[in-house]
Coordinates of C-alpha atoms in Angstrom, one line a residue:
X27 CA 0.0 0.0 0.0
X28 CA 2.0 2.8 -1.3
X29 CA 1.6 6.4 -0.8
X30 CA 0.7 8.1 -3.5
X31 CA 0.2 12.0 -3.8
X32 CA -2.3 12.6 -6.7
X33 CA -4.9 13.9 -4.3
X34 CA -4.7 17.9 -4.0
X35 CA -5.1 17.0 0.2
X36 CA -1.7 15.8 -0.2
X37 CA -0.7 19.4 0.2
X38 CA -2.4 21.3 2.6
X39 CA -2.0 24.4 4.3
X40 CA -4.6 26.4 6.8
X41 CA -4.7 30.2 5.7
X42 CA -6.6 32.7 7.2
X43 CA -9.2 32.7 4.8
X44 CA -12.7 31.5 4.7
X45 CA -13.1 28.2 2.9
X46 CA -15.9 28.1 0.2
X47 CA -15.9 24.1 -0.4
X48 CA -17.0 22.8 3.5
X49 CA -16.8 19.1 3.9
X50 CA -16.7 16.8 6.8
X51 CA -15.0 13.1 7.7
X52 CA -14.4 11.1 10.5
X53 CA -11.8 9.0 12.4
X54 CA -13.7 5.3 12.2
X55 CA -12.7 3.4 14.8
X56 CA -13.2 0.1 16.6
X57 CA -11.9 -2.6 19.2
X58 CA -10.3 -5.4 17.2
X59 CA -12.9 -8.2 17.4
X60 CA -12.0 -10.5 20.6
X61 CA -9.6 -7.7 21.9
X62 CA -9.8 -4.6 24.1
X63 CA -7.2 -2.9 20.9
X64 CA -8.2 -0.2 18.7
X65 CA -8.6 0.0 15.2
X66 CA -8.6 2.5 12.6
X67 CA -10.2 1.9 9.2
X68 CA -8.7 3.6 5.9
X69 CA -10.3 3.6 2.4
X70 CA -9.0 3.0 -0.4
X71 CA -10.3 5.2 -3.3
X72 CA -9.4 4.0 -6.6
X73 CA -10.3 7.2 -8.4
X74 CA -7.0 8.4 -6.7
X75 CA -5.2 4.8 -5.5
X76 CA -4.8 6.6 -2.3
X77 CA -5.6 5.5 1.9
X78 CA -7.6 8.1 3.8
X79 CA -10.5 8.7 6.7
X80 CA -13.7 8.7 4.9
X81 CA -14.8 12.6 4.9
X82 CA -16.9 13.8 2.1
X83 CA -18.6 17.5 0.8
X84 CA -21.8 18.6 2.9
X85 CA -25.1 18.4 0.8
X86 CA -26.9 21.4 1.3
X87 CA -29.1 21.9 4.0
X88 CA -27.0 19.4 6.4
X89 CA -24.1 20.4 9.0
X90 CA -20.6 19.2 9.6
X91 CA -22.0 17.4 11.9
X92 CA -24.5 15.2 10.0
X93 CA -22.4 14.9 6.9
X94 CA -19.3 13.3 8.6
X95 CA -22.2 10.4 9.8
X96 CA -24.0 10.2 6.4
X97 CA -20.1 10.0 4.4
X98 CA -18.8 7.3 6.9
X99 CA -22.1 5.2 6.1
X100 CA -22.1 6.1 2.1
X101 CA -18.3 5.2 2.6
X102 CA -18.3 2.3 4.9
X103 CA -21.5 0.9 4.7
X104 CA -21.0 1.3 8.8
X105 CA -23.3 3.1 11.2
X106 CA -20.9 5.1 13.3
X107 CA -21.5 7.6 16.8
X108 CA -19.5 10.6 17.1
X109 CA -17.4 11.1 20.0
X110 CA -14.6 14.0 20.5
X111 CA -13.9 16.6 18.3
X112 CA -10.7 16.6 16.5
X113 CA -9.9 19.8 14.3
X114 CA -10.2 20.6 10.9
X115 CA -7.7 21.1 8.1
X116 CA -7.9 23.6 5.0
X117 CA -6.3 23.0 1.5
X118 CA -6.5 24.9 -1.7
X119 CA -8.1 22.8 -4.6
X120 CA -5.4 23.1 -7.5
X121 CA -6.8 24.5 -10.4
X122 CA -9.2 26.7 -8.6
X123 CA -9.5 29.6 -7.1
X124 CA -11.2 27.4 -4.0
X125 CA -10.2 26.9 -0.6
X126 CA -11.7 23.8 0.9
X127 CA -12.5 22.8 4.8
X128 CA -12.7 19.8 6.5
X129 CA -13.9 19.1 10.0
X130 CA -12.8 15.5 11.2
X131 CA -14.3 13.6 14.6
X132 CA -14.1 10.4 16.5
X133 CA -16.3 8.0 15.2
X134 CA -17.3 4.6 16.7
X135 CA -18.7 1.8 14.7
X136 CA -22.3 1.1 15.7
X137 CA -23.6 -1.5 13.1
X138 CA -23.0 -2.4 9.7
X139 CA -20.6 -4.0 7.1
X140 CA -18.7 -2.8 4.2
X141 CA -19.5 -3.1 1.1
X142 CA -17.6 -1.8 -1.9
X143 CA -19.1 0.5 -4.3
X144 CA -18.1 3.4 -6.4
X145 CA -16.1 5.8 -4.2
X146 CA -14.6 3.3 -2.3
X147 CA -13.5 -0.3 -3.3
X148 CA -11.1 -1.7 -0.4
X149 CA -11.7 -0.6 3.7
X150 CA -9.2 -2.3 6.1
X151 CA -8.7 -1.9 9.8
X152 CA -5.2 -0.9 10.8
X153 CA -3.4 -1.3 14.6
X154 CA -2.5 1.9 16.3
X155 CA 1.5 1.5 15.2
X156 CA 0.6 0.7 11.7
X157 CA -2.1 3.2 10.8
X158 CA 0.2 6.2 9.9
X159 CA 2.5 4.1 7.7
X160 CA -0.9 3.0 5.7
X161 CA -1.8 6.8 5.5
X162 CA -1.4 8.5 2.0
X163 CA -1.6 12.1 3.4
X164 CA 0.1 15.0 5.8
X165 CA -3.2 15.8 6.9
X166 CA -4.7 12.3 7.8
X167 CA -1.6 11.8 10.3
X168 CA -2.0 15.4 11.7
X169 CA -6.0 14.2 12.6
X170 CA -5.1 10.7 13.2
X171 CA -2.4 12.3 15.6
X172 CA -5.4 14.7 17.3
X173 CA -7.3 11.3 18.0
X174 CA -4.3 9.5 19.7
X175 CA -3.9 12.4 22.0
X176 CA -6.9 10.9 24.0
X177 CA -8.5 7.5 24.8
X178 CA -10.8 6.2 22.4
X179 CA -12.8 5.0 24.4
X180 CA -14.9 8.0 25.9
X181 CA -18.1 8.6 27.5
X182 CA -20.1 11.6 25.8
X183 CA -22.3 14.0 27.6
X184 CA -24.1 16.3 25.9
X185 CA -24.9 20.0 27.5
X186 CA -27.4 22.3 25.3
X187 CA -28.2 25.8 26.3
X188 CA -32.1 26.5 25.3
X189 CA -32.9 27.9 21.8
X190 CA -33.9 31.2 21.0
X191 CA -37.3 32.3 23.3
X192 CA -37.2 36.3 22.9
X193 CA -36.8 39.0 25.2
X194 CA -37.8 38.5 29.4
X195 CA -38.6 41.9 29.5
X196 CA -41.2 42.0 26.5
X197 CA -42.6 38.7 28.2
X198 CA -45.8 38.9 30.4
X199 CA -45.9 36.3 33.1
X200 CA -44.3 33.9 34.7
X201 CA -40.8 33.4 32.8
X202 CA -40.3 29.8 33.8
X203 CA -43.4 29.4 31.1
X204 CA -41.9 31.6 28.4
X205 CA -42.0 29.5 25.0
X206 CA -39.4 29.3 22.5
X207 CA -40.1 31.8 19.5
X208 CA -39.9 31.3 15.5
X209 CA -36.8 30.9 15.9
X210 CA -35.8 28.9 18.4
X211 CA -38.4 26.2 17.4
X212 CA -36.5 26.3 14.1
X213 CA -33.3 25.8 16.2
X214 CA -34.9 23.1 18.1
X215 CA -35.6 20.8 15.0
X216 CA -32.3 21.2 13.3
X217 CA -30.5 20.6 16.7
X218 CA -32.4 17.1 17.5
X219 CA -30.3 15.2 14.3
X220 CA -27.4 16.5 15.2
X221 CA -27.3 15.6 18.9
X222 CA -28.3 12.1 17.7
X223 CA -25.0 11.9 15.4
X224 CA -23.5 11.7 19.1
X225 CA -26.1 9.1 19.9
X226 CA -28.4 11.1 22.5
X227 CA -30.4 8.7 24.2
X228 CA -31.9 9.6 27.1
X229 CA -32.5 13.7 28.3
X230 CA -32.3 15.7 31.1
X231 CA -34.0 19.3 30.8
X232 CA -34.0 22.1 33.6
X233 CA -38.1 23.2 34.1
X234 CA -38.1 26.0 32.0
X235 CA -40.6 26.1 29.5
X236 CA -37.9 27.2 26.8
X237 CA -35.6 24.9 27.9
X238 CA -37.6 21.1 27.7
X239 CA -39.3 22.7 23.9
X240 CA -35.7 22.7 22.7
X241 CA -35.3 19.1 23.6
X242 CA -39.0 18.4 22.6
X243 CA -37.9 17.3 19.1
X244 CA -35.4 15.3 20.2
X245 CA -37.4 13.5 22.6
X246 CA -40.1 12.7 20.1
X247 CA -38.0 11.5 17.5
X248 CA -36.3 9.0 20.3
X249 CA -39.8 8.0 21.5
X250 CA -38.6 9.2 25.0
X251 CA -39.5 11.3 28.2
X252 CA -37.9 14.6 29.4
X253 CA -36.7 14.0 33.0
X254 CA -37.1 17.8 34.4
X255 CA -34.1 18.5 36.9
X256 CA -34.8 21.7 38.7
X257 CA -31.3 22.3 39.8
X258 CA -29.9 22.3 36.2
X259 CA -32.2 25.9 36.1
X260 CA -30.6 29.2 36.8
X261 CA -32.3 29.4 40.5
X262 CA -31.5 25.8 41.1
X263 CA -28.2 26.0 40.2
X264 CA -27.5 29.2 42.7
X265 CA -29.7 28.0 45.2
X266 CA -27.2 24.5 45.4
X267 CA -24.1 24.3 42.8
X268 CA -22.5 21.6 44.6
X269 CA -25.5 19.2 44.1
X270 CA -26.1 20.5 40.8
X271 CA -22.3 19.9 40.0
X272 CA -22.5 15.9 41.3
X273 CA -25.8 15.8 39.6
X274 CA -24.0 16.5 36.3
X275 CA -21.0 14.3 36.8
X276 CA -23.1 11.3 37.9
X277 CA -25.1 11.5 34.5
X278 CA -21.6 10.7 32.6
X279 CA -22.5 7.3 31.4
X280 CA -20.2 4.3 29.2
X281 CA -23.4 2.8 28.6
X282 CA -25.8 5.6 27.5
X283 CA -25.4 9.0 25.9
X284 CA -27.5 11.9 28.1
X285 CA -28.4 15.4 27.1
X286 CA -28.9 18.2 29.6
X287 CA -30.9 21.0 28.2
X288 CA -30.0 24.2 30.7
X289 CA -29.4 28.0 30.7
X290 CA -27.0 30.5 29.9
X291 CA -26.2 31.2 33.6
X292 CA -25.4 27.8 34.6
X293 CA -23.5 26.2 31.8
X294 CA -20.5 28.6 31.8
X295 CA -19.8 28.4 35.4
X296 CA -20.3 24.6 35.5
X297 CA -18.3 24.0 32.6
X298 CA -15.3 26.3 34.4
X299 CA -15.6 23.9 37.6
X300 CA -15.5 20.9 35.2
X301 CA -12.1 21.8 33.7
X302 CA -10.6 23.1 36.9
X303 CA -11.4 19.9 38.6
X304 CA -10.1 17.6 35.7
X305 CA -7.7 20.2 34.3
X306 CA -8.9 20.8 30.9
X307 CA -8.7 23.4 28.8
X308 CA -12.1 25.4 27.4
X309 CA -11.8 26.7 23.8
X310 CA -13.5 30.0 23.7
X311 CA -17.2 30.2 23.0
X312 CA -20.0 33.0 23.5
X313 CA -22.4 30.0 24.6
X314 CA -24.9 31.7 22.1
X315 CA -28.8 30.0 22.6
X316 CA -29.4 26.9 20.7
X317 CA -25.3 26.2 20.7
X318 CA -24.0 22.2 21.7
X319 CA -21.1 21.3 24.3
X320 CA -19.5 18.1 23.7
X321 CA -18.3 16.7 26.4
X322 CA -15.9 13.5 26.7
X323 CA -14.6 11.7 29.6
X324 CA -12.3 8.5 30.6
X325 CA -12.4 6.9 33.8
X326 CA -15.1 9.8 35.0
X327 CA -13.1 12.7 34.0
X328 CA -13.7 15.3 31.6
X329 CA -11.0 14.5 29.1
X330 CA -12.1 17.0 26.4
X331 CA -14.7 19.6 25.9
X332 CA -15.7 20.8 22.4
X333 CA -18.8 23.7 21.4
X334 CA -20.3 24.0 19.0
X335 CA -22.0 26.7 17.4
X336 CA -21.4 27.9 14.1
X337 CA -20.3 24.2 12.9
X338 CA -24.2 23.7 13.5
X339 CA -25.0 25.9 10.6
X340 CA -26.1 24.4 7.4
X341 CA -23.5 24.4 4.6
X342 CA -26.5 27.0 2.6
X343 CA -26.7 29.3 5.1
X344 CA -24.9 32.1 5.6
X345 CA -21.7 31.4 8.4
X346 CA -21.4 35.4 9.2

């Protein structure tokens, strides 16, 4: 399996320009069967006789997000789950005046098996100390390297702040009953496919009217109930952050992937406390209404914390 360099990803660089071609891929991963060891799969794309992750362009309408799941699948034939976020490269596409973007994640096989088909003829499953001498391209082993930095084994935790619900002060009435608006409904739909890339299964909502309608979607489409926390609410929170704090932590799960659906005063300080405790590092984020944080731990602790916000805007929208 011989490296080749007829793909333009071969050469990449990441200028501080705004890419106009967005696509998404994934680092597909498994146990070996019988064995606690990890595996990564490559493809093999005979268009190019080349070895890369699976990653493909975003159809419109979909996110980052949901297009590294539908590529993997469309690749693979395998049903993946999302785990940590693991960066993004940018290459120019030679012969254009283009700049293209990919964003890359952990991604567990789920079900499935391969089958070969027009993009992709041959997948295999390479060892840890093999994988990078199977890899065709610079930018694979820099995301492959991102991925080896943690376990790949994590648990995920997913924390949403509630979607757009308009002003409190043009609001008459009790605000714990003040709906989402237009908007925020809107946001509430498009965020329920992405939180089930990560395989959301079971949710966990502060009272708030606003905040259980932007899980609402989610619920329905997993056929679920909303377990209503009350100290996961702003007065909750302050009233008692130590037993909100060990209420959060005891919801990290190996088995099942939880969402808590809280409020823009709770999720900032609870995410600092997080990181101190486990010393991790936040990225920066304005924790804007509707926005995702994925968190990941190993052995209990937070081992990585990822937002995001404007990767959950549709590739034909506008990405201000």
């Amino acid at each position: 399996m011989s490296r080749t360099t007829k793909d333009p990803a071969a050469e990449f660089t990441d200028p501080p320009v705004k890419a106009n071609i967005l696509a998404a891929g994934a680092v597909l991963w498994r146990h070996a069967p019988g064995t606690d060891a990890v595996e990564i799969a490559l493809v093999h794309r005979p268009k190019y006789d080349d070895w890369s992750l699976p990653k493909g362009k975003l159809d419109p309408g979909e996110t980052p997000v949901i297009t590294a799941v539908r590529e993997v699948t469309e690749e693979t034939g395998l049903n993946s789950r999302l785990g940590r976020y693991l960066g993004h490269v940018t290459y120019p596409i030679p012969g254009h005046r283009k700049l293209k973007r990919v964003d890359y994640w952990a991604a567990e096989v789920v079900d499935g098996a391969f089958e070969s088909n027009s993009e992709v003829d041959v997948l295999h499953w390479y060892r840890l100390d093999r994988v990078m001498d199977a890899v065709s391209y610079p930018m694979d082993r820099t995301i492959i390297r991102n991925f080896l930095r943690q376990p790949a084994d994590t648990a995920t935790l997913l924390l949403v702040r509630h979607a757009k619900a308009g002003r409190s002060d043009r609001y008459v009435g009790d605000d714990d009953l003040r709906p989402l608006e237009k908007a925020g409904r809107a946001q509430a739909r498009a965020l329920a496919p992405n939180l089930l890339a990560f395989g959301a299964a079971e949710i966990i909502s502060a009272p708030p009217s606003r905040c259980v309608q932007t899980v609402t979607p989610l619920a329905e489409k997993l056929g679920v109930d909303i377990e209503l926390e009350p100290l996961f609410s702003e007065s909750g929170y302050a009233a008692a952050p130590d037993a909100a704090r060990k209420r959060a932590r005891d919801l990290v799960s190996t088995e099942s992937v939880r969402v808590i659906s809280s409020q823009g005063k709770v999720i900032p300080d609870l995410l600092e406390w997080w990181a101190a405790e486990d010393g991790v590092s936040l990225p920066p984020a304005r924790n804007r209404k509707g926005s995702v944080w994925v968190l990941s731990f190993h052995g209990g602790r937070l081992v990585a914390a990822d937002h995001l916000d404007r990767i959950l805007i549709p590739a034909d929208r506008p990405q201000g």
